[in-house]
XYZ file of C-alpha atoms in Angstrom:
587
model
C -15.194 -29.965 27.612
C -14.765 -29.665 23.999
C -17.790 -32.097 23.086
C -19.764 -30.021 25.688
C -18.421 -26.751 23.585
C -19.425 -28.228 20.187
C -20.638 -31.845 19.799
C -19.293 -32.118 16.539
C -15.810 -31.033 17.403
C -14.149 -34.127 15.627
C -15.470 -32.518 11.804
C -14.527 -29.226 12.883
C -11.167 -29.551 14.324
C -10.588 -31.612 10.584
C -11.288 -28.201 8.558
C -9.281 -26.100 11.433
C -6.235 -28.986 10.728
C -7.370 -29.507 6.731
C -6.291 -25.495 6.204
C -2.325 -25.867 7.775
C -1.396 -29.472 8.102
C -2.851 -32.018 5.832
C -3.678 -29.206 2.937
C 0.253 -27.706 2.632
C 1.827 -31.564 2.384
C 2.924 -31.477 6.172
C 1.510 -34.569 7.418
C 4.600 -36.546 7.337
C 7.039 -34.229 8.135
C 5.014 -33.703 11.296
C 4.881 -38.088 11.911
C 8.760 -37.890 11.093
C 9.185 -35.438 14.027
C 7.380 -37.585 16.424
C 9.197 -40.593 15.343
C 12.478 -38.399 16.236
C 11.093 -37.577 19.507
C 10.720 -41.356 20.489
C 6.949 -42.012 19.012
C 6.748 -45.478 17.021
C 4.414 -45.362 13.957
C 2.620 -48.100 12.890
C 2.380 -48.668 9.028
C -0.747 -49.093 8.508
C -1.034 -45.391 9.846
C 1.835 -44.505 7.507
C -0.231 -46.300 4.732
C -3.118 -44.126 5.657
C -1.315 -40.454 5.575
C 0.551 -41.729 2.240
C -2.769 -41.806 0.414
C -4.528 -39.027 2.364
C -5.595 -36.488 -0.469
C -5.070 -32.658 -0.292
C -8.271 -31.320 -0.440
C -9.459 -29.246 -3.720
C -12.109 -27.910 -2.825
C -12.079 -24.683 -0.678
C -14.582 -25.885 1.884
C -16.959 -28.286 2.902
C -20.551 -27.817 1.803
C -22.811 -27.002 5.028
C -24.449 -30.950 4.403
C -21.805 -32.768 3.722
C -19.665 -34.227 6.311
C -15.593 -33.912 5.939
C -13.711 -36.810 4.821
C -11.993 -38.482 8.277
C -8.857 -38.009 8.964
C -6.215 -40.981 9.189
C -6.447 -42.968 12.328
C -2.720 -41.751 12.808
C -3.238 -42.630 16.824
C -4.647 -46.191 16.198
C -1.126 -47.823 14.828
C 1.157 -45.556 17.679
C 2.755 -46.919 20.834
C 3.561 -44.666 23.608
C 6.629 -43.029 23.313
C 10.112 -44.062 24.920
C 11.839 -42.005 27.326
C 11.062 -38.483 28.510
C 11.749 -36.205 25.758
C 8.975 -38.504 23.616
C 6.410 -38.215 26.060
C 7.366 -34.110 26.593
C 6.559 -34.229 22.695
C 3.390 -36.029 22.670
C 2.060 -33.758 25.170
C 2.897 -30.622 23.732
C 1.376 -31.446 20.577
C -2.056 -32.759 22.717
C -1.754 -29.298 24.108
C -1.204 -27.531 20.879
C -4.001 -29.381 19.655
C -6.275 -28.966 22.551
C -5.962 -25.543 22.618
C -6.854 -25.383 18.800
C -9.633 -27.578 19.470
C -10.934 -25.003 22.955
C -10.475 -22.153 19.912
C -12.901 -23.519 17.312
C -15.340 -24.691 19.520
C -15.832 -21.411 21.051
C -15.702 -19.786 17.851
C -18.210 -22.034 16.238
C -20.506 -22.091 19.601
C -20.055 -17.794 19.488
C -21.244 -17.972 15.939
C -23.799 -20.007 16.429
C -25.180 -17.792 19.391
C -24.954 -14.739 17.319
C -26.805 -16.784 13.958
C -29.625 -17.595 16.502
C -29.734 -14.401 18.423
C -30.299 -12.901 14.787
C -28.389 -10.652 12.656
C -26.280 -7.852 13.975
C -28.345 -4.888 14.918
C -25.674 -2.958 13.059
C -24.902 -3.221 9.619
C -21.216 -3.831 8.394
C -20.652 -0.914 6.375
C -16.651 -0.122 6.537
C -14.220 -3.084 6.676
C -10.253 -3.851 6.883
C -8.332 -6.858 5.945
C -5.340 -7.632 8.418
C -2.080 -8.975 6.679
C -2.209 -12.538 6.110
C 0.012 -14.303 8.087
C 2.675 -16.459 6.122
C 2.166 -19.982 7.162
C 4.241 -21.185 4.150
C 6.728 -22.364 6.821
C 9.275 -19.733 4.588
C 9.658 -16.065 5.960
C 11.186 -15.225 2.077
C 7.535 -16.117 1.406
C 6.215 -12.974 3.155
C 6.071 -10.483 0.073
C 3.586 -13.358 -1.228
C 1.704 -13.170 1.788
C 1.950 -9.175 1.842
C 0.602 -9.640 -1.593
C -2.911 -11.513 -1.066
C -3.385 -9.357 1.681
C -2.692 -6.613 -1.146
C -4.856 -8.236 -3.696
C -7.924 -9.009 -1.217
C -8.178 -5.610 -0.116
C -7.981 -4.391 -3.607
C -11.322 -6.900 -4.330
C -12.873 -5.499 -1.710
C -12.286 -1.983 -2.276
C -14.116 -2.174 -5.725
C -17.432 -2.939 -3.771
C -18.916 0.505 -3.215
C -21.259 0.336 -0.772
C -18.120 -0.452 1.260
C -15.506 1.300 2.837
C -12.357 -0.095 2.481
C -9.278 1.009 4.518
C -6.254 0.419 2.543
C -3.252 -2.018 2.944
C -1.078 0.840 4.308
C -3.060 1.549 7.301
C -3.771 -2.198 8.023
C 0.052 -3.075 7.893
C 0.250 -1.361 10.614
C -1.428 -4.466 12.329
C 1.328 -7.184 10.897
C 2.371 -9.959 13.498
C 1.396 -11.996 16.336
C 1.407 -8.701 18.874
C -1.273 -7.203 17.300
C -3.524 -4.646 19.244
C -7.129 -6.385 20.524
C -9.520 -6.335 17.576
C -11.217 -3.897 18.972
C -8.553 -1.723 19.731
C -7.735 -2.179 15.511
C -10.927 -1.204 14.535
C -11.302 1.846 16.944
C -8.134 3.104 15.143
C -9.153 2.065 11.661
C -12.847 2.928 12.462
C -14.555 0.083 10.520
C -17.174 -2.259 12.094
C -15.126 -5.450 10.514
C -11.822 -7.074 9.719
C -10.902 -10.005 8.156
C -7.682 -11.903 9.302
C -6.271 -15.455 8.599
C -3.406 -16.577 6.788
C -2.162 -18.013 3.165
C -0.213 -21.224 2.354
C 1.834 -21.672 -0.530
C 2.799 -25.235 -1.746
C 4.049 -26.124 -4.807
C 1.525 -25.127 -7.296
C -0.982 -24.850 -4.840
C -2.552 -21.406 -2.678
C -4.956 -21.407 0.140
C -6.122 -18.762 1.675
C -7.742 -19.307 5.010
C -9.690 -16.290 7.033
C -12.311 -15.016 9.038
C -14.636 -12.586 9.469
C -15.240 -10.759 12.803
C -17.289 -8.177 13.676
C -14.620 -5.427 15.319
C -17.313 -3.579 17.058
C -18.105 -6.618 19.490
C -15.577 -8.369 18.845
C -17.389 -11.347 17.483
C -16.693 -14.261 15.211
C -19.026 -14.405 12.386
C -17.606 -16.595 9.681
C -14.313 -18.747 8.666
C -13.524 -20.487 5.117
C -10.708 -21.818 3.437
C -9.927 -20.717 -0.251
C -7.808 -22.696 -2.619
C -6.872 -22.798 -5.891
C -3.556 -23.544 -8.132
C -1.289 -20.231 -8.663
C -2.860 -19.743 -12.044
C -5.908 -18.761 -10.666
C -5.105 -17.484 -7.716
C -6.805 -13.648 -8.928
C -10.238 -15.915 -8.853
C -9.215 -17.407 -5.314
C -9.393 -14.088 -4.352
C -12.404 -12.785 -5.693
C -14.185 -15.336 -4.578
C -13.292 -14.381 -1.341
C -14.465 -10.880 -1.789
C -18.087 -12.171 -2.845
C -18.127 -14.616 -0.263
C -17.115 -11.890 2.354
C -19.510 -9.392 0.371
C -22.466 -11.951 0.682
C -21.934 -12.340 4.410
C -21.932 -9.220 4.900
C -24.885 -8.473 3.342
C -23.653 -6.251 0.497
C -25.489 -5.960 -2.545
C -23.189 -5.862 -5.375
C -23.978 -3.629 -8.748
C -23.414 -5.717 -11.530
C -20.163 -3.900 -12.872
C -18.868 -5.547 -9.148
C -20.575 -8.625 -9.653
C -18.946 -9.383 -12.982
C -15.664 -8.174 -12.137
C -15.917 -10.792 -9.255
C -16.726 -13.363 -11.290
C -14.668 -13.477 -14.552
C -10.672 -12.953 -13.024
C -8.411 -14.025 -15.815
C -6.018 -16.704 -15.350
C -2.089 -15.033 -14.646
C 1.399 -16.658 -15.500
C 2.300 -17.562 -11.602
C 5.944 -16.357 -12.561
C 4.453 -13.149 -13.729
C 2.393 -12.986 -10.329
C 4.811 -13.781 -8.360
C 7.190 -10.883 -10.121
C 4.309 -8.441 -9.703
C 3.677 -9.362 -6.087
C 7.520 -8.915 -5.698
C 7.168 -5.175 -7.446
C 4.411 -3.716 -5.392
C 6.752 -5.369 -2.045
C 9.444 -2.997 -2.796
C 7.125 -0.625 -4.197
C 5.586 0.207 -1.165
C 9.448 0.451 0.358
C 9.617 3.777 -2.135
C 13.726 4.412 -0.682
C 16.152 4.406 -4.439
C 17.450 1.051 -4.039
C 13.785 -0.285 -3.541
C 12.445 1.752 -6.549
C 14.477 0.359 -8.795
C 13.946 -3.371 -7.484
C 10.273 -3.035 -7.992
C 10.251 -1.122 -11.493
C 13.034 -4.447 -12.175
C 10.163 -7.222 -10.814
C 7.260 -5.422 -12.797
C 9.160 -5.029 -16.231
C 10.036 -8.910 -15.487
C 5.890 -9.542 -14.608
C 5.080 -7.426 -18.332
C 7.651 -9.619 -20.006
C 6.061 -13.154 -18.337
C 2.609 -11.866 -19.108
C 2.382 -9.283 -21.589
C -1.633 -9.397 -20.671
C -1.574 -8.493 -16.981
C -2.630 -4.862 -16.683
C -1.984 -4.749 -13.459
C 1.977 -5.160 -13.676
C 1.713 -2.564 -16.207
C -0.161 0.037 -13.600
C 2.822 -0.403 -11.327
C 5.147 0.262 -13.547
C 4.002 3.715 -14.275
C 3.322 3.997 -10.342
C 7.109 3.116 -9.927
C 8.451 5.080 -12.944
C 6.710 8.397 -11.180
C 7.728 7.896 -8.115
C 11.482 7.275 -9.310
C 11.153 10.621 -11.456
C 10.078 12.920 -8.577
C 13.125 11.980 -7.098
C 15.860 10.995 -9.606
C 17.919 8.935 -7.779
C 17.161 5.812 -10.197
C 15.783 7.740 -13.203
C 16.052 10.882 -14.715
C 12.872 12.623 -14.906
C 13.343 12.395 -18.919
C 14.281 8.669 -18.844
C 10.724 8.127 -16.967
C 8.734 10.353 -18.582
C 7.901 7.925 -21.567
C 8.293 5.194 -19.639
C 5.567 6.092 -17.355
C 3.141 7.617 -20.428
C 3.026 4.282 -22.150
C 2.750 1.955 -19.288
C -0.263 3.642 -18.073
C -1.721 3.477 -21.255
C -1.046 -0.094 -22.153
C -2.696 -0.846 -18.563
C -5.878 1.226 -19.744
C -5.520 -0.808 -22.881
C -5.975 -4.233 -21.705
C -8.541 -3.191 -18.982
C -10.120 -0.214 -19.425
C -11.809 -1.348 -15.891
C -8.781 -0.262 -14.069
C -9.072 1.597 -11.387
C -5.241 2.143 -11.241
C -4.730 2.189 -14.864
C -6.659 5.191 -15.023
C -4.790 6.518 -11.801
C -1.348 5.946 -12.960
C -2.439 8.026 -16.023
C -4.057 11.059 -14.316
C -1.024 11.340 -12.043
C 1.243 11.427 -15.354
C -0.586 13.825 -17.249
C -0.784 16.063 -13.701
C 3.427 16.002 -13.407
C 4.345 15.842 -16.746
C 2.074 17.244 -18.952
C -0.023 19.769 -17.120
C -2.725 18.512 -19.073
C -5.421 19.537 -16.083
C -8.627 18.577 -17.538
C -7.195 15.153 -19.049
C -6.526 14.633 -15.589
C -9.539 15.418 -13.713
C -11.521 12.896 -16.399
C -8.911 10.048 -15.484
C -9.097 11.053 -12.162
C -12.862 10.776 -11.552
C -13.338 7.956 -13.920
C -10.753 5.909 -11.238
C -12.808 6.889 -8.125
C -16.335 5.954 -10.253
C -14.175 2.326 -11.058
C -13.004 2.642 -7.273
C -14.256 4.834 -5.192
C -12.127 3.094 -1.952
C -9.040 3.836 -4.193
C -7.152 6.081 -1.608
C -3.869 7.086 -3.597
C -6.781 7.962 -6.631
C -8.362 10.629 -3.699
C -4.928 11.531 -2.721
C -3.486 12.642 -6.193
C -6.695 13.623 -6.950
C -6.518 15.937 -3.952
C -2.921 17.513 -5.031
C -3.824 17.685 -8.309
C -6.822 20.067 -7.583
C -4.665 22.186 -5.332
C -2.735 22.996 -7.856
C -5.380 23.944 -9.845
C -6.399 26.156 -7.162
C -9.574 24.363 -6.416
C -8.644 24.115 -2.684
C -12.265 23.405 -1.176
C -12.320 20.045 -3.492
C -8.523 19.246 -3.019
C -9.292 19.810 1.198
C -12.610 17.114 0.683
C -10.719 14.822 -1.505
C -7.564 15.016 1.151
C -9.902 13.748 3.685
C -11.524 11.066 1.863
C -7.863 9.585 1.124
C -7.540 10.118 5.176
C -10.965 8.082 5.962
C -9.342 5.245 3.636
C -5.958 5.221 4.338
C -5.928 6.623 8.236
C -2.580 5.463 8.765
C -0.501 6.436 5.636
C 1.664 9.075 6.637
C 2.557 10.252 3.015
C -1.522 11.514 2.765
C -1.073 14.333 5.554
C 1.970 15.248 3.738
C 0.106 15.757 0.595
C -2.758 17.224 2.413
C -0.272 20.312 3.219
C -0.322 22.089 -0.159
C -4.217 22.934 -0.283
C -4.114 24.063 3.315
C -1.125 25.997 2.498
C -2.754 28.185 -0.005
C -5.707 28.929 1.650
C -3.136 30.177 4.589
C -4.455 27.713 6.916
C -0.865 27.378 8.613
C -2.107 25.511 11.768
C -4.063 23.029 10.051
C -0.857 22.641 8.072
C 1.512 22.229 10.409
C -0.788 20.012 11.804
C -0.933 17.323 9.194
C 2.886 18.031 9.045
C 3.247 16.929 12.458
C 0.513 13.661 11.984
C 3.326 12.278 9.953
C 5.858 12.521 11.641
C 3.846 10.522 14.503
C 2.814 7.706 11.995
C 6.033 7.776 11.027
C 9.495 9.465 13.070
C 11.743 8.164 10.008
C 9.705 9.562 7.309
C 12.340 12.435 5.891
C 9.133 14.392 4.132
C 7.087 15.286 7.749
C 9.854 17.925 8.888
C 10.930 18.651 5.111
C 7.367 19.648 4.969
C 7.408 21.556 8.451
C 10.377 23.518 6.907
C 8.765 24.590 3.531
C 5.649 25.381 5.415
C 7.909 27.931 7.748
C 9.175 29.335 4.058
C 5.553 29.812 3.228
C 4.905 32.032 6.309
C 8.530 33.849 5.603
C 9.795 32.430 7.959
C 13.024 31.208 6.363
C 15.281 30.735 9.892
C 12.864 28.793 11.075
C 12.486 26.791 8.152
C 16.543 25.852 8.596
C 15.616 23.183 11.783
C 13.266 21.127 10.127
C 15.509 21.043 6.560
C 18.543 20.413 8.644
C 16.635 17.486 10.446
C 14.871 16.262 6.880
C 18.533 15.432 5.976
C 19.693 14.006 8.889
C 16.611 11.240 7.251
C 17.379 8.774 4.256
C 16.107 11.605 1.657
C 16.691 12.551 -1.615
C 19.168 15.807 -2.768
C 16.703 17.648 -3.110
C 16.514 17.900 0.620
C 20.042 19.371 1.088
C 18.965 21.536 -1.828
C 16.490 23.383 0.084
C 18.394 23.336 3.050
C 20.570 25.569 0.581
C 18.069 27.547 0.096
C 17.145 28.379 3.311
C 20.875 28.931 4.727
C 21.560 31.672 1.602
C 18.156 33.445 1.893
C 19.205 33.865 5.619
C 22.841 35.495 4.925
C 24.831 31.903 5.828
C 26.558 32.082 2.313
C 28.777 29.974 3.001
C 26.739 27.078 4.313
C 24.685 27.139 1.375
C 27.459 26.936 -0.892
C 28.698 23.755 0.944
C 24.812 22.398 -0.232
C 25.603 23.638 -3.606
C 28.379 21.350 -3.691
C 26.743 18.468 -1.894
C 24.105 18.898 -4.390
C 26.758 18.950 -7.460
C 28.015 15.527 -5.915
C 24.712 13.752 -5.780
C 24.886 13.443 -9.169
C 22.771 10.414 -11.127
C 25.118 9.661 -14.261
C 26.799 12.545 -14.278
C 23.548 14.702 -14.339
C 22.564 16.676 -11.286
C 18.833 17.611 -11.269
C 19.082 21.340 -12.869
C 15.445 22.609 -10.284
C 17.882 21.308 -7.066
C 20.901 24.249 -8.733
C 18.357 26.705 -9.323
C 16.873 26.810 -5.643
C 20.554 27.257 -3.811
C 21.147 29.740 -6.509
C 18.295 31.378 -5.913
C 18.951 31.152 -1.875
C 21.887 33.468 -2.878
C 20.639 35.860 -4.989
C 21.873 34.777 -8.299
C 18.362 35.308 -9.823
C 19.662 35.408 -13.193
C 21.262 31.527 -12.290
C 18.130 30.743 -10.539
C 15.796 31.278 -14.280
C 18.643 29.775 -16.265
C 18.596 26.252 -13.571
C 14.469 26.258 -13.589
C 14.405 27.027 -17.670
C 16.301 23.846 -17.673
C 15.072 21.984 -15.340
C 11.508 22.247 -17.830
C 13.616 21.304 -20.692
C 14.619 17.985 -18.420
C 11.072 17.550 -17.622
C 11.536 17.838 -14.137
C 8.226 17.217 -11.560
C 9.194 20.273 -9.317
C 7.931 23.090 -11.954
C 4.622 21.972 -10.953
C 5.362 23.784 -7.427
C 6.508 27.719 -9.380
C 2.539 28.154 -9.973
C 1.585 28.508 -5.436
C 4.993 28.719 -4.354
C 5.657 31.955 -2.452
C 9.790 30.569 -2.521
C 9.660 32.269 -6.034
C 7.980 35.883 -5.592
C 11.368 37.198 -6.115
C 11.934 36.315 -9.780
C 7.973 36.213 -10.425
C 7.121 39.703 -12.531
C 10.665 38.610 -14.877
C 9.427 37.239 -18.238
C 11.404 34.175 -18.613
C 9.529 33.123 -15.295
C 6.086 34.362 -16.577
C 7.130 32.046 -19.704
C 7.934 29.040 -17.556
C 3.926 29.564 -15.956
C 2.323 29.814 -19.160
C 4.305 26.758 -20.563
C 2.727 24.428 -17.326
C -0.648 26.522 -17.952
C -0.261 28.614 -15.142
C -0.367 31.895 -16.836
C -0.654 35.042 -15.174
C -0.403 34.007 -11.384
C 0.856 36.184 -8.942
C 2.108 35.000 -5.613
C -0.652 33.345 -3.611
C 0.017 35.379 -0.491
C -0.426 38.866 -2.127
């Protein structure tokens, strides 16, 4: 049935058994378990695996035949007893069934190379994580990473669209959804799945392309390379994908693709590590992953990417000072974006990680916009570039562009549920409440543990003036692992309301959540302004700028504030984050 399948079945299962068994160094460990389950091995078959070679190259050429595998079978005697014969059958049966799956795969692909070239073109793609088959599940972040790293490649191709790793994780693990079922969800017309091997000093990456809308094979390779160059394993993949495809490349693309620098694998390995936790963003992870990419800049003081994270994880950690102070970060986060841009001025993130600093921190709104749009032109698939991009127009009042550039991050990243939340702010100020609410709620569906979804349901209430209604959603925001700043609000709400007492039990829950000794002066200033202590309120937020904190950015649209807005040490506290002269954006 096989033969009848694909004549040449022998050469093919090879490559299929090349990418997981004789490639990773697991030829004899496999032998030694068939000797345990009653299989006697001849030695001339042990000779044979001993000087088997792991393949270097990452595939065969189309003419030339693969090199045989060892006549293991020739120098075996049936096995004694019934647990060795139960073995020997199972792995016939493992291998048949691998051999049924790459002949119809290779017989589908053939059909579809001689029926012609899809009708369609393959315009929007997503890669699927890579399985681990490392045989080690504390392998995984490595794994997580090349899936990481591939869909990074391929989102610098832009005549692509490229959904980003957060949606596609969604996909992780043996009970994923039918293909076409992924890419209905994702809407692309492709993904790419497969898996990566790490042995020794060795990587392969095996996948395949398959057309999502038909739910077609239409190519399989094996990558490998020695951890070194493991960022050229992986554009090589991206052009090899891209030329499948059908993509033409621009020439910027084509020579990033081709001239990857070699990376310290300990430095990898630490950045790979970094972006694991990163993308874990709770206080204890923060401050793992800003730990793995200071360790990936000390291994490799070259690798701009480690550098990009670290700013990345330095912001994040600022916003909600739970590992950092927002003045500890500040500088931190300045001069790791810069040394990023420094040592590749091609960095899509680099440039990121820098307009998202000078947005927070500086209020520098042009510098932004220029970093901003020179990402997306590096990047255009970049999806937390749109998404900052997005929040950073809103509060520039440029609402229409923030709305577009919300939606683009939404096309690339459908299943983030930290984008809606973003999206809220723009919405907000044009008084689009239902829209609001709505991306509000979209969260909370991608994700019911996510604390900012009804945090953001109860400061879009505020926004409407309706502050008891706002109390529900802060209460439940804080029933979430979430920052103080949570109960701080929740403060908020319960004094504006008349529940003075409530709100000066989260003015002392507040007090306790202290970092250091220092509580965050903006969290004191918003219960104090909850009670009517406006005169506390300007004294917390006058601070809070002193201390650099991210949350003055929100006095500029922020309807919480109309109370203390006309006084002139607010109007001061505007003009110093260049928003002079704005009155409340519901008047």
């Amino acid at each position: 049935e096989l033969q009848r399948l694909d004549p040449d079945i022998a050469l093919h299962a090879r490559e299929f058994v090349d990418c997981w068994l004789y490639a990773s160094g697991l030829t004899k460990r496999y032998l030694e378990g068939l000797r345990r389950a009653g299989l006697e091995i001849g030695a001339d078959s042990e000779s044979a695996v001993a000087a088997e070679p792991v393949p270097a190259a990452a595939s065969h050429p189309a003419n030339e035949a693969p090199v045989a595998a060892p006549e293991v079978s020739a120098g075996m005697t049936p096995p004694r007893g019934r647990k060795g014969w139960i073995a020997a059958v199972a792995a016939v049966i493992v291998l048949a069934a691998a051999g049924v799956w790459i002949a119809r795969s290779r017989t589908a692909a053939a059909q579809s190379t001689a029926a012609g070239p899809a009708t369609q073109p393959i315009r929007s793609i997503a890669v699927l994580p890579l399985d681990n088959y490392s045989g080690d599940p504390s392998q995984d972040y490595f794994a997580e990473g090349m899936t990481d790293e591939l869909t990074s490649d391929l989102a610098n191709i832009s005549q692509l669209r490229v959904i980003s790793r957060g949606s596609a994780t969604q996909f992780a693990g043996k009970n994923r959804p039918p293909t076409p079922e992924i890419a209905k969800k994702l809407d692309v017309d492709a993904v790419v799945e497969g898996s990566v091997i790490r042995s020794g000093d060795k990587v392969r990456i095996t996948a395949q392309l398959i057309d999502a809308r038909s739910d077609r094979h239409l190519w399989a390779k094996s990558f490998e390379r020695s951890s070194k160059d493991v960022l050229a394993l992986q554009d090589e993949l991206a052009s090899a994908i891209a030329r499948e495809i059908h993509v033409t490349l621009t020439p910027d693309e084509e020579s990033r693709l081709t001239k990857a620098r070699s990376v310290n694998p300990e430095a990898y390995d630490a950045y790979l590590k970094g972006r694991y936790f990163f993308n874990r963003p709770s206080d204890d992870n923060l401050s793992k992953a800003i730990a793995q990419f200071e360790e990936a800049t000390r291994l490799d003081p070259a690798f701009a990417p480690a550098f990009s994270g670290l700013s990345d994880a330095y912001l994040w950690a600022a916003f909600n000072e739970g590992v950092l102070t927002a003045s500890e970060a500040k500088p931190k986060a300045k001069a790791a974006a810069e040394k990023a841009i420094q040592l590749d001025d091609g960095s899509a993130e680099g440039h990121t990680s820098l307009a998202t600093y000078k947005t927070w921190f500086e209020y520098d709104w042009d510098g932004s916009v220029r970093e901003y749009r020179r990402a997306i032109a590096l990047n255009p698939n970049y999806a937390f570039a749109h998404d900052q991009f997005g929040l950073s127009l809103a509060y520039q009042e440029r609402f229409d562009e923030a709305i577009a550039e919300g939606k683009r991050a939404t096309e690339l990243d459908p299943l983030s549920p930290q984008i809606p939340i973003d999206n809220v702010l723009a919405l907000v100020r044009k008084q689009d409440f239902r829209a609001a609410k709505a991306e509000a709620a979209r969260s909370a569906t991608l994700d019911p543990t996510f604390f900012f979804a009804p945090f953001m349901q109860g400061w879009i209430e505020l926004q409407m003036g309706r502050v008891r209604e706002s109390i529900p959603w802060f209460e439940k925001a804080r029933t979430l692992e979430s920052p103080p700043f949570v109960a701080a609000w929740l403060g908020y709400a319960y004094g504006e309301s008349g529940d003075r007492e409530r709100a000066r039990a989260m003015m002392e829950e507040v007090s306790k959540a202290s970092l250091h000794g220092y509580v965050p002066p903006f969290n004191l200033a918003i219960v104090h302004l909850g009670l009517g202590d406006r005169e506390k309120a300007l004294d917390g937020l006058e601070k809070a700028y002193e201390a650099d904190s991210q949350w003055l950015i929100y006095l500029g649209g922020d309807r919480t504030f109309d109370p203390i807005r006309s006084e002139p040490r607010f109007q001061a506290l505007l003009t110093k984050i260049g928003f002079a002269g704005r009155s409340s954006p519901l008047k």
